[in-house]
Amino acid sequence: MGLESFLEQFQRGKKLVVLTAYDVQMAGLLELSGVVDAILVGDSLGMVFQGKNSTREVTVEQMAYHTAAVRRGAAKSFIITDMPFGSDLDPTEALANAQVLLEAGADAVKIEGRKLSVIRTLVGQQIPVMGHLGLLPQTAESFTVQGKNPQEAQNMRQDALALQEAGAFSMVLECIPTPLGTAISHSVDIPTIGIGAGPDTSGQVLVINDLLGLGQGKYARFVRQYTNLGQTIMDLVQNWAQDIARQDYPSPSEQYN
Ligand code: KIV
């Protein structure tokens, strides 16, 4: 599984499935599931893994560390790693930073916003680049739906075409009205991967922690929760604590003689 098979699935009309992972075990499970077309090592790890208020403090070294862990768990998967805030502003620096992420195990990098000369430089060096439009967490002032007014929507449609023209192999569309997600998806020839962009994008991406219900806050509207793993984890911890309290743990079969 790599870029070729990602694009092949798109050409066949399969809805692409992308999920984030930040560690070896989750990456291994996503690969074993057999249904994930790409694993995204998202800089969302700054929030869901490191507990920061934004993704802005995440460094290239941290992204490389998590990418290496994900690669150890998912040797065959197509892995895309986010270029963190500030690492992709200048083409020469972006190239050096992208190379660090590729050496750590990424197959491709993702870049937020309209950074056309950076995308051109990386693609020119055979580094596959995924774009990202709509809500851009690295620079967003508020986490609200983007592209609601006609001028913003028009600008985003032009940005999408410009990313394609610069050589991006795909793009994430985050938190935009469904008609805009549909219009952009129909106007470009590369796969669009939506997160809160409606049903007509070429595929969908979610942060794995949200899908699993690991968070304690309010989830965005587009997060469908199949389980509340957070509650399950708390229940299991309480069960174990009870077993310890009533001296039921460790049992004879859980001890060394
Ligand atoms: O950082 C991330 O996880 C992302 C996804 C939400 C698309 O960019």
mmCIF file of C-alpha atoms and ligand atoms in Angstrom:
data_model
loop_
_atom_site.group_PDB
_atom_site.id
_atom_site.type_symbol
_atom_site.label_atom_id
_atom_site.label_comp_id
_atom_site.label_asym_id
_atom_site.label_seq_id
_atom_site.Cartn_x
_atom_site.Cartn_y
_atom_site.Cartn_z
ATOM 1 C CA MET A 1 0.000 0.000 0.000
ATOM 2 C CA GLY A 2 1.485 3.286 -1.087
ATOM 3 C CA LEU A 3 0.694 6.372 -3.075
ATOM 4 C CA GLU A 4 0.012 4.303 -6.199
ATOM 5 C CA SER A 5 -2.587 2.128 -4.561
ATOM 6 C CA PHE A 6 -4.143 5.197 -2.856
ATOM 7 C CA LEU A 7 -4.612 6.802 -6.263
ATOM 8 C CA GLU A 8 -5.677 3.528 -7.851
ATOM 9 C CA GLN A 9 -8.461 3.117 -5.285
ATOM 10 C CA PHE A 10 -9.548 6.688 -6.047
ATOM 11 C CA GLN A 11 -9.597 5.981 -9.796
ATOM 12 C CA ARG A 12 -11.776 2.949 -9.118
ATOM 13 C CA GLY A 13 -14.250 5.153 -7.301
ATOM 14 C CA LYS A 14 -13.707 3.603 -3.872
ATOM 15 C CA LYS A 15 -14.369 6.047 -1.026
ATOM 16 C CA LEU A 16 -10.973 6.512 0.604
ATOM 17 C CA VAL A 17 -10.548 5.870 4.319
ATOM 18 C CA VAL A 18 -7.935 7.860 6.226
ATOM 19 C CA LEU A 19 -7.368 7.845 9.983
ATOM 20 C CA THR A 20 -4.775 9.406 12.212
ATOM 21 C CA ALA A 21 -2.375 7.382 14.334
ATOM 22 C CA TYR A 22 0.438 8.514 16.581
ATOM 23 C CA ASP A 23 1.802 5.289 18.057
ATOM 24 C CA VAL A 24 2.897 1.810 17.109
ATOM 25 C CA GLN A 25 -0.061 -0.166 18.468
ATOM 26 C CA MET A 26 -2.780 1.980 16.918
ATOM 27 C CA ALA A 27 -0.911 2.017 13.604
ATOM 28 C CA GLY A 28 -0.652 -1.782 13.745
ATOM 29 C CA LEU A 29 -4.389 -2.117 14.362
ATOM 30 C CA LEU A 30 -5.246 0.237 11.499
ATOM 31 C CA GLU A 31 -3.046 -1.763 9.136
ATOM 32 C CA LEU A 32 -4.479 -5.082 10.339
ATOM 33 C CA SER A 33 -8.037 -3.801 9.836
ATOM 34 C CA GLY A 34 -7.269 -3.974 6.118
ATOM 35 C CA VAL A 35 -9.586 -1.073 5.249
ATOM 36 C CA VAL A 36 -7.454 2.031 5.802
ATOM 37 C CA ASP A 37 -6.058 3.609 2.615
ATOM 38 C CA ALA A 38 -3.704 6.000 4.422
ATOM 39 C CA ILE A 39 -2.572 6.666 7.958
ATOM 40 C CA LEU A 40 -2.131 10.328 8.793
ATOM 41 C CA VAL A 41 0.380 11.232 11.469
ATOM 42 C CA GLY A 42 -1.465 14.463 12.154
ATOM 43 C CA ASP A 43 -0.127 17.369 14.123
ATOM 44 C CA SER A 44 -3.441 17.029 15.957
ATOM 45 C CA LEU A 45 -1.160 14.989 18.221
ATOM 46 C CA GLY A 46 -0.272 18.329 19.822
ATOM 47 C CA MET A 47 -3.798 18.438 21.215
ATOM 48 C CA VAL A 48 -4.910 14.822 21.657
ATOM 49 C CA PHE A 49 -1.534 13.349 22.629
ATOM 50 C CA GLN A 50 0.368 16.232 24.228
ATOM 51 C CA GLY A 51 -2.617 18.078 25.725
ATOM 52 C CA LYS A 52 -1.749 21.471 24.241
ATOM 53 C CA ASN A 53 -4.419 24.011 23.272
ATOM 54 C CA SER A 54 -3.358 24.088 19.643
ATOM 55 C CA THR A 55 -1.140 22.319 17.130
ATOM 56 C CA ARG A 56 1.239 25.275 16.961
ATOM 57 C CA GLU A 57 3.931 24.056 19.328
ATOM 58 C CA VAL A 58 4.468 20.714 17.600
ATOM 59 C CA THR A 59 7.993 20.374 16.188
ATOM 60 C CA VAL A 60 9.471 18.523 13.223
ATOM 61 C CA GLU A 61 11.414 16.315 15.659
ATOM 62 C CA GLN A 62 8.187 15.335 17.432
ATOM 63 C CA MET A 63 6.473 14.573 14.120
ATOM 64 C CA ALA A 64 9.485 12.446 13.120
ATOM 65 C CA TYR A 65 9.370 10.591 16.453
ATOM 66 C CA HIS A 66 5.679 9.703 16.027
ATOM 67 C CA THR A 67 6.114 8.900 12.337
ATOM 68 C CA ALA A 68 8.846 6.402 13.190
ATOM 69 C CA ALA A 69 6.593 4.761 15.798
ATOM 70 C CA VAL A 70 3.695 4.561 13.331
ATOM 71 C CA ARG A 71 5.968 3.113 10.648
ATOM 72 C CA ARG A 72 7.175 0.416 13.096
ATOM 73 C CA GLY A 73 3.530 -0.586 13.601
ATOM 74 C CA ALA A 74 2.407 -0.323 9.999
ATOM 75 C CA ALA A 75 5.245 -1.370 7.736
ATOM 76 C CA LYS A 76 3.086 -1.713 4.635
ATOM 77 C CA SER A 77 0.727 1.256 5.040
ATOM 78 C CA PHE A 78 0.718 4.519 3.134
ATOM 79 C CA ILE A 79 1.782 7.054 5.766
ATOM 80 C CA ILE A 80 1.264 10.799 5.401
ATOM 81 C CA THR A 81 2.848 13.098 8.003
ATOM 82 C CA ASP A 82 1.853 16.673 8.753
ATOM 83 C CA MET A 83 4.442 19.389 8.295
ATOM 84 C CA PRO A 84 4.063 21.204 11.629
ATOM 85 C CA PHE A 85 3.491 24.936 12.088
ATOM 86 C CA GLY A 86 6.396 27.029 10.813
ATOM 87 C CA SER A 87 8.225 24.113 9.192
ATOM 88 C CA ASP A 88 6.909 24.748 5.680
ATOM 89 C CA LEU A 89 7.089 28.501 5.157
ATOM 90 C CA ASP A 90 10.222 28.682 3.067
ATOM 91 C CA PRO A 91 10.796 26.183 0.206
ATOM 92 C CA THR A 92 14.404 25.328 1.161
ATOM 93 C CA GLU A 93 13.612 24.826 4.843
ATOM 94 C CA ALA A 94 10.441 22.943 3.981
ATOM 95 C CA LEU A 95 12.430 20.575 1.786
ATOM 96 C CA ALA A 96 14.936 19.849 4.558
ATOM 97 C CA ASN A 97 12.105 19.325 7.069
ATOM 98 C CA ALA A 98 10.133 17.091 4.719
ATOM 99 C CA GLN A 99 13.248 14.983 4.200
ATOM 100 C CA VAL A 100 13.499 14.456 7.972
ATOM 101 C CA LEU A 101 9.897 13.183 7.993
ATOM 102 C CA LEU A 102 10.496 10.902 5.019
ATOM 103 C CA GLU A 103 13.601 9.466 6.665
ATOM 104 C CA ALA A 104 11.503 8.777 9.762
ATOM 105 C CA GLY A 105 9.134 6.662 7.661
ATOM 106 C CA ALA A 106 6.587 8.932 5.982
ATOM 107 C CA ASP A 107 5.654 8.310 2.348
ATOM 108 C CA ALA A 108 4.182 11.782 1.908
ATOM 109 C CA VAL A 109 3.708 15.048 3.772
ATOM 110 C CA LYS A 110 0.671 17.255 4.316
ATOM 111 C CA ILE A 111 0.828 21.046 4.132
ATOM 112 C CA GLU A 112 -1.861 23.428 5.370
ATOM 113 C CA GLY A 113 -2.930 26.327 3.159
ATOM 114 C CA ARG A 114 -1.968 27.873 -0.142
ATOM 115 C CA LYS A 115 1.833 27.441 -0.076
ATOM 116 C CA LEU A 116 2.285 26.924 -3.759
ATOM 117 C CA SER A 117 6.031 27.479 -4.143
ATOM 118 C CA VAL A 118 6.712 25.113 -1.249
ATOM 119 C CA ILE A 119 4.473 22.440 -2.761
ATOM 120 C CA ARG A 120 6.131 22.881 -6.166
ATOM 121 C CA THR A 121 9.600 22.567 -4.626
ATOM 122 C CA LEU A 122 8.778 19.381 -2.725
ATOM 123 C CA VAL A 123 6.934 17.769 -5.624
ATOM 124 C CA GLY A 124 9.880 18.717 -7.856
ATOM 125 C CA GLN A 125 12.043 16.629 -5.532
ATOM 126 C CA GLN A 126 9.633 13.658 -5.819
ATOM 127 C CA ILE A 127 8.087 14.250 -2.394
ATOM 128 C CA PRO A 128 4.349 13.580 -2.555
ATOM 129 C CA VAL A 129 2.369 16.435 -0.984
ATOM 130 C CA MET A 130 -1.186 16.413 0.298
ATOM 131 C CA GLY A 131 -2.798 19.844 0.571
ATOM 132 C CA HIS A 132 -5.203 21.027 3.266
ATOM 133 C CA LEU A 133 -7.885 23.703 2.824
ATOM 134 C CA GLY A 134 -10.835 24.981 4.841
ATOM 135 C CA LEU A 135 -10.265 25.090 8.561
ATOM 136 C CA LEU A 136 -6.498 25.281 9.014
ATOM 137 C CA PRO A 137 -5.819 24.435 12.681
ATOM 138 C CA GLN A 138 -2.237 25.790 12.587
ATOM 139 C CA THR A 139 -3.415 29.348 11.850
ATOM 140 C CA ALA A 140 -7.151 29.371 12.623
ATOM 141 C CA GLU A 141 -8.365 32.091 14.945
ATOM 142 C CA SER A 142 -11.503 30.145 15.751
ATOM 143 C CA PHE A 143 -12.523 26.585 15.039
ATOM 144 C CA THR A 144 -15.615 27.386 12.981
ATOM 145 C CA VAL A 145 -16.995 26.428 9.580
ATOM 146 C CA GLN A 146 -14.990 28.056 6.778
ATOM 147 C CA GLY A 147 -16.015 29.231 3.307
ATOM 148 C CA LYS A 148 -19.532 30.230 4.257
ATOM 149 C CA ASN A 149 -19.623 33.511 2.385
ATOM 150 C CA PRO A 150 -19.538 33.441 -1.439
ATOM 151 C CA GLN A 151 -16.207 35.247 -1.746
ATOM 152 C CA GLU A 152 -14.470 32.882 0.712
ATOM 153 C CA ALA A 153 -16.002 29.918 -1.081
ATOM 154 C CA GLN A 154 -14.808 31.221 -4.439
ATOM 155 C CA ASN A 155 -11.272 31.784 -3.057
ATOM 156 C CA MET A 156 -11.205 28.244 -1.690
ATOM 157 C CA ARG A 157 -12.280 26.793 -5.022
ATOM 158 C CA GLN A 158 -9.421 28.690 -6.672
ATOM 159 C CA ASP A 159 -6.988 27.536 -3.979
ATOM 160 C CA ALA A 160 -8.022 23.922 -4.601
ATOM 161 C CA LEU A 161 -7.261 24.258 -8.308
ATOM 162 C CA ALA A 162 -3.976 25.980 -7.496
ATOM 163 C CA LEU A 163 -2.915 23.155 -5.135
ATOM 164 C CA GLN A 164 -3.699 20.624 -7.837
ATOM 165 C CA GLU A 165 -1.775 22.661 -10.365
ATOM 166 C CA ALA A 166 1.211 22.900 -8.006
ATOM 167 C CA GLY A 167 1.333 19.101 -7.920
ATOM 168 C CA ALA A 168 -0.488 18.047 -4.741
ATOM 169 C CA PHE A 169 -1.628 14.421 -5.086
ATOM 170 C CA SER A 170 -4.686 14.955 -2.845
ATOM 171 C CA MET A 171 -6.096 17.459 -0.373
ATOM 172 C CA VAL A 172 -7.911 17.507 2.931
ATOM 173 C CA LEU A 173 -11.032 19.701 3.090
ATOM 174 C CA GLU A 174 -11.809 20.536 6.710
ATOM 175 C CA CYS A 175 -14.998 21.957 8.161
ATOM 176 C CA ILE A 176 -16.683 23.550 5.147
ATOM 177 C CA PRO A 177 -20.306 23.589 3.959
ATOM 178 C CA THR A 178 -21.346 20.476 2.050
ATOM 179 C CA PRO A 179 -22.088 22.331 -1.237
ATOM 180 C CA LEU A 180 -18.545 23.734 -1.214
ATOM 181 C CA GLY A 181 -17.064 20.295 -0.447
ATOM 182 C CA THR A 182 -19.072 18.926 -3.362
ATOM 183 C CA ALA A 183 -18.103 21.748 -5.737
ATOM 184 C CA ILE A 184 -14.379 21.461 -4.981
ATOM 185 C CA SER A 185 -14.471 17.674 -5.243
ATOM 186 C CA HIS A 186 -16.100 17.921 -8.649
ATOM 187 C CA SER A 187 -13.722 20.601 -9.903
ATOM 188 C CA VAL A 188 -10.411 18.850 -9.166
ATOM 189 C CA ASP A 189 -9.065 15.580 -10.563
ATOM 190 C CA ILE A 190 -7.231 14.562 -7.394
ATOM 191 C CA PRO A 191 -8.809 12.913 -4.345
ATOM 192 C CA THR A 192 -10.402 15.211 -1.764
ATOM 193 C CA ILE A 193 -10.440 13.846 1.774
ATOM 194 C CA GLY A 194 -13.126 15.434 3.897
ATOM 195 C CA ILE A 195 -13.427 16.068 7.586
ATOM 196 C CA GLY A 196 -16.676 17.921 8.058
ATOM 197 C CA ALA A 197 -16.967 18.587 4.305
ATOM 198 C CA GLY A 198 -20.020 16.482 3.487
ATOM 199 C CA PRO A 199 -20.529 13.168 1.690
ATOM 200 C CA ASP A 200 -19.232 14.006 -1.782
ATOM 201 C CA THR A 201 -15.514 14.161 -1.100
ATOM 202 C CA SER A 202 -13.425 11.269 -2.431
ATOM 203 C CA GLY A 203 -12.860 9.993 1.089
ATOM 204 C CA GLN A 204 -13.083 10.824 4.771
ATOM 205 C CA VAL A 205 -10.575 11.342 7.553
ATOM 206 C CA LEU A 206 -11.063 11.471 11.307
ATOM 207 C CA VAL A 207 -8.823 11.811 14.313
ATOM 208 C CA ILE A 208 -8.727 8.276 15.745
ATOM 209 C CA ASN A 209 -9.181 9.491 19.340
ATOM 210 C CA ASP A 210 -12.491 11.107 18.334
ATOM 211 C CA LEU A 211 -13.722 8.014 16.492
ATOM 212 C CA LEU A 212 -12.989 5.923 19.569
ATOM 213 C CA GLY A 213 -14.555 8.358 22.019
ATOM 214 C CA LEU A 214 -11.376 8.848 24.027
ATOM 215 C CA GLY A 215 -11.861 12.574 24.613
ATOM 216 C CA GLN A 216 -13.723 14.142 27.477
ATOM 217 C CA GLY A 217 -14.913 17.307 25.716
ATOM 218 C CA LYS A 218 -17.611 18.017 23.174
ATOM 219 C CA TYR A 219 -17.055 16.510 19.750
ATOM 220 C CA ALA A 220 -17.481 18.307 16.437
ATOM 221 C CA ARG A 221 -20.705 17.567 14.562
ATOM 222 C CA PHE A 222 -18.913 15.423 11.967
ATOM 223 C CA VAL A 223 -17.542 12.971 14.525
ATOM 224 C CA ARG A 224 -19.589 9.795 14.558
ATOM 225 C CA GLN A 225 -18.767 7.882 17.694
ATOM 226 C CA TYR A 226 -19.069 4.135 17.439
ATOM 227 C CA THR A 227 -17.990 3.568 20.991
ATOM 228 C CA ASN A 228 -17.125 5.403 24.164
ATOM 229 C CA LEU A 229 -13.753 3.850 24.766
ATOM 230 C CA GLY A 230 -13.013 6.502 27.394
ATOM 231 C CA GLN A 231 -15.851 5.120 29.539
ATOM 232 C CA THR A 232 -14.751 1.544 28.836
ATOM 233 C CA ILE A 233 -11.213 2.356 29.963
ATOM 234 C CA MET A 234 -12.452 3.979 33.185
ATOM 235 C CA ASP A 235 -14.705 0.962 33.883
ATOM 236 C CA LEU A 236 -11.834 -1.478 33.368
ATOM 237 C CA VAL A 237 -9.507 0.514 35.623
ATOM 238 C CA GLN A 238 -12.201 0.594 38.328
ATOM 239 C CA ASN A 239 -12.761 -3.177 37.957
ATOM 240 C CA TRP A 240 -9.053 -3.832 38.383
ATOM 241 C CA ALA A 241 -8.849 -1.537 41.410
ATOM 242 C CA GLN A 242 -11.780 -3.436 42.971
ATOM 243 C CA ASP A 243 -10.094 -6.792 42.327
ATOM 244 C CA ILE A 244 -6.929 -5.469 44.011
ATOM 245 C CA ALA A 245 -8.935 -4.142 46.975
ATOM 246 C CA ARG A 246 -10.676 -7.470 47.582
ATOM 247 C CA GLN A 247 -7.405 -9.352 47.115
ATOM 248 C CA ASP A 248 -8.732 -11.216 44.103
ATOM 249 C CA TYR A 249 -5.784 -9.958 42.032
ATOM 250 C CA PRO A 250 -3.290 -11.513 41.485
ATOM 251 C CA SER A 251 -4.907 -14.962 41.518
ATOM 252 C CA PRO A 252 -2.716 -18.117 41.817
ATOM 253 C CA SER A 253 -2.542 -18.440 38.014
ATOM 254 C CA GLU A 254 -1.274 -14.849 37.782
ATOM 255 C CA GLN A 255 1.707 -15.484 40.064
ATOM 256 C CA TYR A 256 5.168 -17.083 39.665
ATOM 257 C CA ASN A 257 5.898 -20.034 41.971
HETATM 258 O O1 KIV B 1 -3.725 16.981 12.240
HETATM 259 C C1 KIV B 1 -4.648 16.255 11.835
HETATM 260 O O2 KIV B 1 -4.995 15.226 12.439
HETATM 261 C C2 KIV B 1 -5.334 16.643 10.619
HETATM 262 C C3 KIV B 1 -6.639 15.993 10.314
HETATM 263 C C4 KIV B 1 -7.676 16.475 11.241
HETATM 264 C C5 KIV B 1 -7.025 16.147 8.904
HETATM 265 O O3 KIV B 1 -4.862 17.470 9.911
#
